Coordinates of C-alpha atoms in Angstrom, one line a residue:
M1 CA 0.0 0.0 0.0
V2 CA 1.0 3.6 -0.6
A3 CA 0.8 6.0 2.4
K4 CA -1.5 8.9 1.9
L5 CA -1.5 12.1 3.9
I6 CA -5.0 13.6 4.2
L7 CA -5.6 17.2 5.4
E8 CA -9.0 18.5 6.2
P9 CA -10.6 20.8 5.4
A10 CA -9.3 20.2 1.9
G11 CA -7.7 23.2 0.1
P12 CA -6.4 26.4 1.6
G13 CA -7.6 27.4 5.1
C14 CA -7.3 30.2 7.5
W15 CA -4.5 30.3 10.1
D16 CA -6.9 30.1 13.0
E17 CA -8.8 27.1 11.6
P18 CA -7.9 23.7 13.1
L19 CA -6.3 21.3 10.6
H20 CA -7.3 17.6 10.8
I21 CA -4.3 15.4 9.9
T22 CA -4.7 11.8 9.0
V23 CA -2.4 9.2 7.4
R24 CA -3.7 6.1 5.7
G25 CA -2.1 3.2 3.9
L26 CA 0.5 2.5 6.5
A27 CA 1.4 -1.0 7.7
P28 CA -0.4 -2.1 10.9
R29 CA 1.3 -0.6 14.0
Q30 CA 3.9 1.0 11.7
R31 CA 6.2 3.5 13.4
V32 CA 6.4 6.9 11.6
T33 CA 7.5 10.4 12.2
L34 CA 5.5 13.4 11.1
R35 CA 7.3 16.6 10.4
A36 CA 5.9 20.1 9.7
S37 CA 7.9 23.1 8.4
L38 CA 7.4 26.5 7.0
R39 CA 9.5 29.5 6.1
D40 CA 8.5 33.0 7.2
E41 CA 8.7 36.0 4.9
K42 CA 12.4 36.5 5.6
G43 CA 13.2 32.9 4.8
A44 CA 13.7 31.7 8.4
L45 CA 12.9 28.0 8.9
F46 CA 10.5 26.8 11.6
Q47 CA 10.0 23.0 12.2
A48 CA 8.4 20.5 14.5
N49 CA 8.3 16.7 14.5
A50 CA 6.5 14.0 16.4
R51 CA 6.7 10.2 16.6
Y52 CA 3.6 8.1 16.1
R53 CA 2.5 4.5 15.7
A54 CA -0.3 3.6 13.3
D55 CA -3.3 1.6 14.5
A56 CA -4.1 -2.0 13.6
E57 CA -5.7 -0.9 10.3
G58 CA -2.6 1.1 9.3
E59 CA -4.3 4.4 9.9
L60 CA -3.1 7.4 11.9
D61 CA -5.5 10.1 13.1
L62 CA -3.9 12.9 15.1
E63 CA -7.2 13.6 16.8
R64 CA -7.1 10.1 18.3
A65 CA -3.4 9.1 18.3
P66 CA -1.0 10.6 20.9
A67 CA 2.5 11.6 20.0
L68 CA 5.1 9.3 21.5
G69 CA 7.8 12.0 21.6
G70 CA 9.6 14.6 19.5
S71 CA 8.7 18.3 19.7
F72 CA 5.8 17.3 22.0
A73 CA 4.1 14.3 23.4
G74 CA 0.5 13.3 24.0
L75 CA -2.7 14.0 22.2
E76 CA -2.1 17.3 20.3
P77 CA -4.0 17.5 17.0
M78 CA -2.4 20.8 16.2
G79 CA 0.9 20.2 17.9
L80 CA 2.9 20.0 14.7
I81 CA 1.9 23.7 14.1
W82 CA 2.2 25.3 17.5
A83 CA 5.3 23.3 18.5
M84 CA 7.4 24.6 15.6
K85 CA 10.7 26.0 16.6
P86 CA 13.0 28.4 14.7
D87 CA 16.1 26.9 13.0
K88 CA 18.1 29.8 14.5
P89 CA 17.9 30.8 18.2
L90 CA 15.6 33.5 19.4
G91 CA 13.5 33.6 16.3
R92 CA 9.8 34.4 16.6
L93 CA 7.2 33.6 14.0
V94 CA 5.5 36.8 13.0
K95 CA 3.1 37.5 10.1
R96 CA 4.1 40.7 8.4
D97 CA 2.1 40.5 5.1
V98 CA -1.4 39.1 5.6
Q99 CA -2.0 39.1 1.8
K100 CA 0.4 36.1 1.5
P101 CA -0.2 32.8 3.2
F102 CA 2.3 30.7 5.1
V103 CA 2.9 27.5 3.2
V104 CA 3.1 24.6 5.6
E105 CA 4.9 21.4 4.5
L106 CA 3.9 18.2 6.1
E107 CA 5.9 15.0 5.7
V108 CA 5.4 11.4 6.8
L109 CA 8.7 9.6 7.4
D110 CA 9.3 5.9 8.1
G111 CA 10.5 5.1 11.6
H112 CA 11.3 7.3 14.5
Q113 CA 14.3 9.1 13.1
P114 CA 13.1 12.3 11.6
D115 CA 16.3 13.1 9.8
A116 CA 16.9 9.6 8.4
G117 CA 13.6 8.0 7.7
R118 CA 12.4 7.3 4.2
L119 CA 9.8 9.7 2.9
L120 CA 6.4 8.0 2.7
A121 CA 4.1 10.9 2.0
R122 CA 4.2 14.7 1.6
A123 CA 1.6 17.5 1.4
L124 CA 1.6 21.3 1.2
R125 CA -1.1 23.5 2.7
E126 CA -1.6 27.2 2.5
R127 CA -2.6 28.8 5.8
H128 CA -4.2 32.2 5.0
F129 CA -4.4 35.3 7.2
L130 CA -6.9 37.1 4.9
P131 CA -10.1 35.1 5.1
P132 CA -12.3 34.6 2.0
G133 CA -14.2 37.7 1.1
V134 CA -12.4 40.0 3.7
R135 CA -11.3 43.3 2.2
R136 CA -8.1 44.9 3.2
V137 CA -8.3 48.7 3.0
P138 CA -5.2 50.9 3.7
V139 CA -6.2 54.0 5.7
R140 CA -4.4 57.3 5.4
A141 CA -7.0 59.6 6.7
G142 CA -5.7 62.8 8.3
R143 CA -3.0 61.7 10.8
V144 CA -4.3 58.1 11.0
R145 CA -2.1 55.4 9.6
A146 CA -3.9 52.1 9.7
T147 CA -5.5 49.2 7.8
L148 CA -9.2 48.5 7.9
F149 CA -10.4 44.9 7.4
L150 CA -14.0 44.5 6.4
P151 CA -15.9 41.2 6.4
P152 CA -17.8 40.0 3.3
G153 CA -21.3 41.3 2.9
E154 CA -23.1 44.7 3.1
G155 CA -22.8 45.4 6.8
P156 CA -22.6 47.5 8.8
F157 CA -20.4 45.4 11.1
P158 CA -19.4 45.9 14.8
G159 CA -16.1 47.8 14.8
I160 CA -12.9 47.2 16.8
I161 CA -9.7 49.2 17.0
D162 CA -6.7 46.8 17.4
L163 CA -3.4 48.0 19.0
F164 CA -0.2 46.1 19.5
G165 CA 2.7 46.9 21.8
S166 CA 6.1 48.6 22.0
G167 CA 7.5 46.9 18.9
G168 CA 5.8 49.5 16.8
G169 CA 4.9 49.3 13.1
L170 CA 1.6 48.1 11.7
C171 CA 0.6 44.6 12.8
E172 CA -2.4 43.3 10.8
Y173 CA -2.7 39.6 11.4
R174 CA -5.0 39.7 14.4
A175 CA -7.2 42.3 12.8
S176 CA -7.4 40.4 9.5
L177 CA -8.4 37.1 11.2
L178 CA -11.0 38.8 13.4
A179 CA -12.6 40.3 10.3
G180 CA -13.2 36.7 9.2
H181 CA -15.5 36.4 12.2
G182 CA -17.7 39.3 11.3
F183 CA -16.0 42.4 12.7
A184 CA -14.8 45.5 11.0
V185 CA -11.3 45.8 12.5
L186 CA -8.9 48.8 12.3
A187 CA -5.3 47.7 12.8
L188 CA -3.8 51.0 14.0
A189 CA -0.1 52.0 13.9
Y190 CA 1.1 54.6 16.3
F191 CA 4.8 54.8 15.8
R192 CA 7.6 53.3 13.7
F193 CA 5.5 53.3 10.6
E194 CA 5.7 55.7 7.5
D195 CA 5.5 59.3 8.7
L196 CA 4.7 58.5 12.3
P197 CA 7.3 59.1 15.0
E198 CA 10.2 56.6 15.0
Y199 CA 10.2 56.2 18.7
L200 CA 7.7 56.2 21.6
S201 CA 8.1 59.7 23.1
D202 CA 5.3 62.1 23.9
M203 CA 2.1 60.4 22.9
R204 CA -1.0 62.4 21.9
L205 CA -4.4 60.9 22.6
E206 CA -5.9 63.1 19.9
Y207 CA -4.3 60.8 17.4
F208 CA -6.3 57.9 18.8
E209 CA -9.4 60.0 19.0
E210 CA -9.1 60.7 15.3
A211 CA -9.0 56.9 14.7
V212 CA -12.2 56.4 16.8
D213 CA -13.9 59.2 14.8
F214 CA -12.8 57.6 11.5
M215 CA -14.4 54.3 12.5
L216 CA -17.7 55.8 13.7
Q217 CA -18.1 57.8 10.5
H218 CA -17.4 54.8 8.3
P219 CA -20.5 53.5 6.5
K220 CA -19.5 49.9 7.0
V221 CA -19.1 50.2 10.8
K222 CA -22.0 49.7 13.1
G223 CA -22.3 52.5 15.6
P224 CA -22.8 54.3 17.9
N225 CA -19.7 52.8 19.6
V226 CA -16.7 50.7 18.9
G227 CA -14.6 48.2 20.9
L228 CA -10.9 48.3 21.7
L229 CA -8.4 45.4 21.7
G230 CA -5.0 46.2 23.1
F231 CA -1.9 44.1 23.9
S232 CA 1.0 45.2 26.1
K233 CA 1.7 48.9 25.6
G234 CA -1.3 48.9 23.3
G235 CA -3.4 47.8 26.3
D236 CA -2.7 50.8 28.5
L237 CA -3.3 53.1 25.4
C238 CA -6.7 51.4 25.1
L239 CA -7.4 52.0 28.8
S240 CA -6.6 55.7 28.3
M241 CA -8.9 55.8 25.2
A242 CA -11.7 54.2 27.1
S243 CA -11.3 56.6 30.0
F244 CA -11.2 59.9 28.1
L245 CA -12.7 59.4 24.7
K246 CA -16.4 59.1 23.6
G247 CA -17.8 56.3 21.4
I248 CA -16.2 53.3 23.1
T249 CA -18.4 50.6 24.6
A250 CA -16.2 47.5 25.3
T251 CA -12.4 47.2 26.0
L252 CA -10.4 44.1 26.0
L253 CA -6.8 44.0 27.3
I254 CA -4.2 41.3 26.8
N255 CA -1.4 41.5 29.4
A256 CA -1.8 45.2 29.9
C257 CA -0.7 47.7 32.6
V258 CA -3.2 49.9 34.5
A259 CA -0.7 52.8 34.4
N260 CA 0.6 54.8 31.4
T261 CA 3.9 53.3 30.4
I262 CA 7.1 54.1 28.5
A263 CA 6.2 57.7 27.4
P264 CA 4.1 60.6 28.7
L265 CA 0.5 60.7 27.4
H266 CA -1.0 64.1 26.4
Y267 CA -4.6 65.0 25.9
K268 CA -5.7 68.6 25.5
D269 CA -4.3 70.3 28.7
M270 CA -3.7 67.0 30.5
I271 CA -0.5 65.0 30.9
I272 CA -0.3 61.5 32.3
P273 CA 3.4 60.8 33.1
D274 CA 4.8 57.4 32.3
L275 CA 5.2 54.9 35.2
G276 CA 8.9 54.7 35.0
N277 CA 11.3 51.9 35.5
E278 CA 14.5 50.9 37.3
L279 CA 16.7 49.0 34.8
S280 CA 19.0 48.1 37.7
K281 CA 16.4 45.5 38.8
Q282 CA 16.5 43.6 35.5
K283 CA 17.7 40.0 35.8
I284 CA 19.6 37.6 33.6
T285 CA 18.2 34.1 33.2
E286 CA 20.4 31.0 33.0
S287 CA 20.1 31.2 29.2
G288 CA 21.4 34.7 29.2
L289 CA 18.0 36.4 28.5
L290 CA 16.7 39.5 30.2
N291 CA 13.9 39.2 32.7
L292 CA 12.2 42.6 33.0
V293 CA 9.3 41.8 35.3
D294 CA 10.7 43.6 38.3
I295 CA 11.9 46.8 36.6
W296 CA 8.6 48.6 36.6
K297 CA 7.7 50.9 39.4
N298 CA 4.7 50.2 41.6
P299 CA 1.7 52.3 40.4
L300 CA 0.1 52.1 43.9
E301 CA 3.0 53.9 45.5
E302 CA 2.0 57.5 46.1
H303 CA 4.7 59.1 44.0
N304 CA 3.5 57.0 41.0
H305 CA -0.2 57.7 41.3
R306 CA -0.2 60.3 38.6
S307 CA 0.7 57.6 36.0
L308 CA -2.5 55.5 36.9
I309 CA -5.1 55.7 34.2
P310 CA -8.6 56.7 35.6
L311 CA -10.4 53.7 34.0
E312 CA -13.4 54.3 36.3
K313 CA -14.3 57.1 33.9
A314 CA -14.8 54.6 31.1
Q315 CA -18.2 53.4 29.8
G316 CA -18.9 49.8 29.1
P317 CA -17.3 46.5 30.2
F318 CA -13.7 45.4 30.4
L319 CA -12.1 42.0 29.8
F320 CA -8.6 41.4 31.1
I321 CA -6.7 38.4 29.6
V322 CA -3.8 37.6 31.8
G323 CA -0.8 35.2 31.4
L324 CA 0.2 34.2 34.9
D325 CA 3.8 33.6 33.8
D326 CA 4.2 37.0 32.1
H327 CA 7.8 38.1 32.6
N328 CA 7.4 41.4 30.8
W329 CA 5.5 42.9 33.7
K330 CA 3.1 42.0 36.5
S331 CA -0.1 41.6 34.4
E332 CA -1.9 39.7 37.2
F333 CA -1.1 42.5 39.7
Y334 CA -2.3 45.1 37.3
A335 CA -5.6 43.3 36.6
H336 CA -6.4 43.1 40.3
I337 CA -5.7 46.8 40.6
A338 CA -8.1 47.5 37.8
S339 CA -10.8 45.4 39.4
E340 CA -10.4 47.0 42.8
R341 CA -10.4 50.5 41.4
L342 CA -13.5 50.0 39.3
Q343 CA -15.4 48.5 42.2
A344 CA -14.3 51.2 44.6
H345 CA -15.9 53.7 42.2
G346 CA -19.2 51.8 42.0
K347 CA -18.4 50.2 38.6
N348 CA -19.1 46.7 37.7
K349 CA -16.3 44.2 38.4
P350 CA -14.4 43.5 35.2
Q351 CA -14.1 40.1 33.7
I352 CA -10.6 38.6 34.2
I353 CA -9.4 35.4 32.6
F354 CA -6.2 34.0 34.1
Y355 CA -4.1 31.5 32.1
P356 CA -1.5 29.5 34.1
E357 CA 2.0 28.9 32.7
T358 CA 1.3 31.4 30.0
G359 CA 3.6 34.2 29.0
H360 CA 3.3 37.7 27.7
C361 CA 2.6 37.2 24.0
I362 CA -0.9 35.6 23.7
D363 CA -1.4 35.7 19.9
P364 CA -4.2 34.0 17.9
P365 CA -4.1 30.2 17.9
Y366 CA -1.3 28.1 16.7
F367 CA 1.5 30.8 16.7
P368 CA 4.4 28.8 18.1
P369 CA 4.9 30.1 21.7
S370 CA 8.1 32.1 21.9
T371 CA 9.9 32.5 25.2
A372 CA 12.4 35.0 23.7
S373 CA 12.5 37.6 21.0
V374 CA 14.1 41.0 20.6
H375 CA 12.6 43.7 22.7
A376 CA 12.1 46.9 20.7
I377 CA 13.1 49.3 23.4
L378 CA 16.1 47.7 25.0
G379 CA 17.5 45.9 21.9
E380 CA 18.1 42.8 23.9
A381 CA 16.7 39.3 24.0
V382 CA 14.0 39.3 26.6
F383 CA 12.4 36.4 28.5
Y384 CA 8.6 36.6 28.1
G385 CA 7.6 33.5 30.0
G386 CA 5.2 30.7 29.3
E387 CA 5.3 26.9 28.9
P388 CA 4.6 25.9 25.3
R389 CA 1.7 23.5 25.7
A390 CA -0.1 25.7 28.3
H391 CA 0.6 28.8 26.2
S392 CA -0.9 27.1 23.1
R393 CA -4.1 26.1 25.1
A394 CA -4.4 29.7 26.3
Q395 CA -4.1 31.0 22.7
E396 CA -7.0 28.8 21.6
D397 CA -9.3 29.7 24.5
A398 CA -8.4 33.4 24.4
W399 CA -9.2 33.6 20.7
Q400 CA -12.7 32.3 21.5
Q401 CA -13.1 34.6 24.5
I402 CA -12.2 37.7 22.4
Q403 CA -14.9 36.8 19.8
I404 CA -17.5 36.1 22.5
F405 CA -16.8 39.3 24.4
F406 CA -17.1 41.5 21.3
Q407 CA -20.1 39.7 19.9
K408 CA -21.9 40.2 23.2
Y409 CA -21.1 43.9 23.7
L410 CA -20.9 45.2 20.2
N411 CA -23.4 42.9 18.4
G412 CA -25.9 42.2 21.1
K413 CA -25.4 38.4 21.0
K414 CA -25.9 36.9 24.4
S415 CA -24.6 33.5 23.4
V416 CA -22.0 32.7 20.8
Q417 CA -21.4 29.3 19.4
H418 CA -17.8 28.0 19.9
S419 CA -15.9 26.9 16.8
K420 CA -14.1 23.6 16.6
I421 CA -11.0 25.0 18.3

């Protein structure tokens, strides 16, 4: 018999869709190794492999068969994707151009030696970041530098503004994937992009206000409010937007601080100073990576109070997504501060979801968890935390929670059906 590698759904799929991997035509109980690989847009190689044994019928179904070792072990239907590691140290898989898919190569090799086994079957699968029918619209409106992703159909659609962290630039992959789930999403750059400032210095909230106005005036965006989705530095910017700007009804933060960080924030005649840090408190891990979790000053200490964002002024609900092994800063501590502050001012308690053994970068599902990458501010390799298996589980669940939250508060859907993830 000839081994056959079957991938479902057939044909190209979206990155956040689960991929069902089956091998047929093997000998009964045959030992095989499955290997997955892809190259990013700069040509860097990412790979994972796992050892399996076929069943008595010569079939291998990754939804039923546990891996016996390799890059991971146990029942992990998408392990070959999330367990990919870079060929070179400290690499992190990032999608820069959502108009081009990643091409994943899957191979079935005889035996349990991934570099020596005879090739039995091979398949390529495109994994897209621009879902079918989603329109990508570059935005250069006034000062706003962004990309708007619109779902297929007439609309209008519930609107979300998506902000990333201190790496800068324009990150589109989360916005493009969310648009495939029925949201109009504005991926907003705020520095290190085109004619925007090269560095985080004095931030102006009027820039973000202009982005909110753009969304609310767009004929494809369902008003009268929009939601905010912010990660890391983008999270505290979203908190400031929700606290001071009109037209915002739901705010979701991923590992965010409750104080303004890195640079002072200006709005009209107001200035919120940055929290500040003490670099002398940084630590070096056994692997030679920086651990920054202790460098940030405590926003509860009196001389740091001015950096706290008055989130009690915000309208609408909050959801805090927190990795309990975040080594960038104390996300759990900050989420508790937010909860106590809101309740002290008679506001509803925010929803907080804690993910054990999960680090700072909780991306959409199946991005290989990265414990180290280059920090944009310090120019050093930084330890972000997280155990790969737990981190992957958190990515899957958080992606569902993001959709449920915004469907409920932007689209009025009280119950949302979970996908297959």
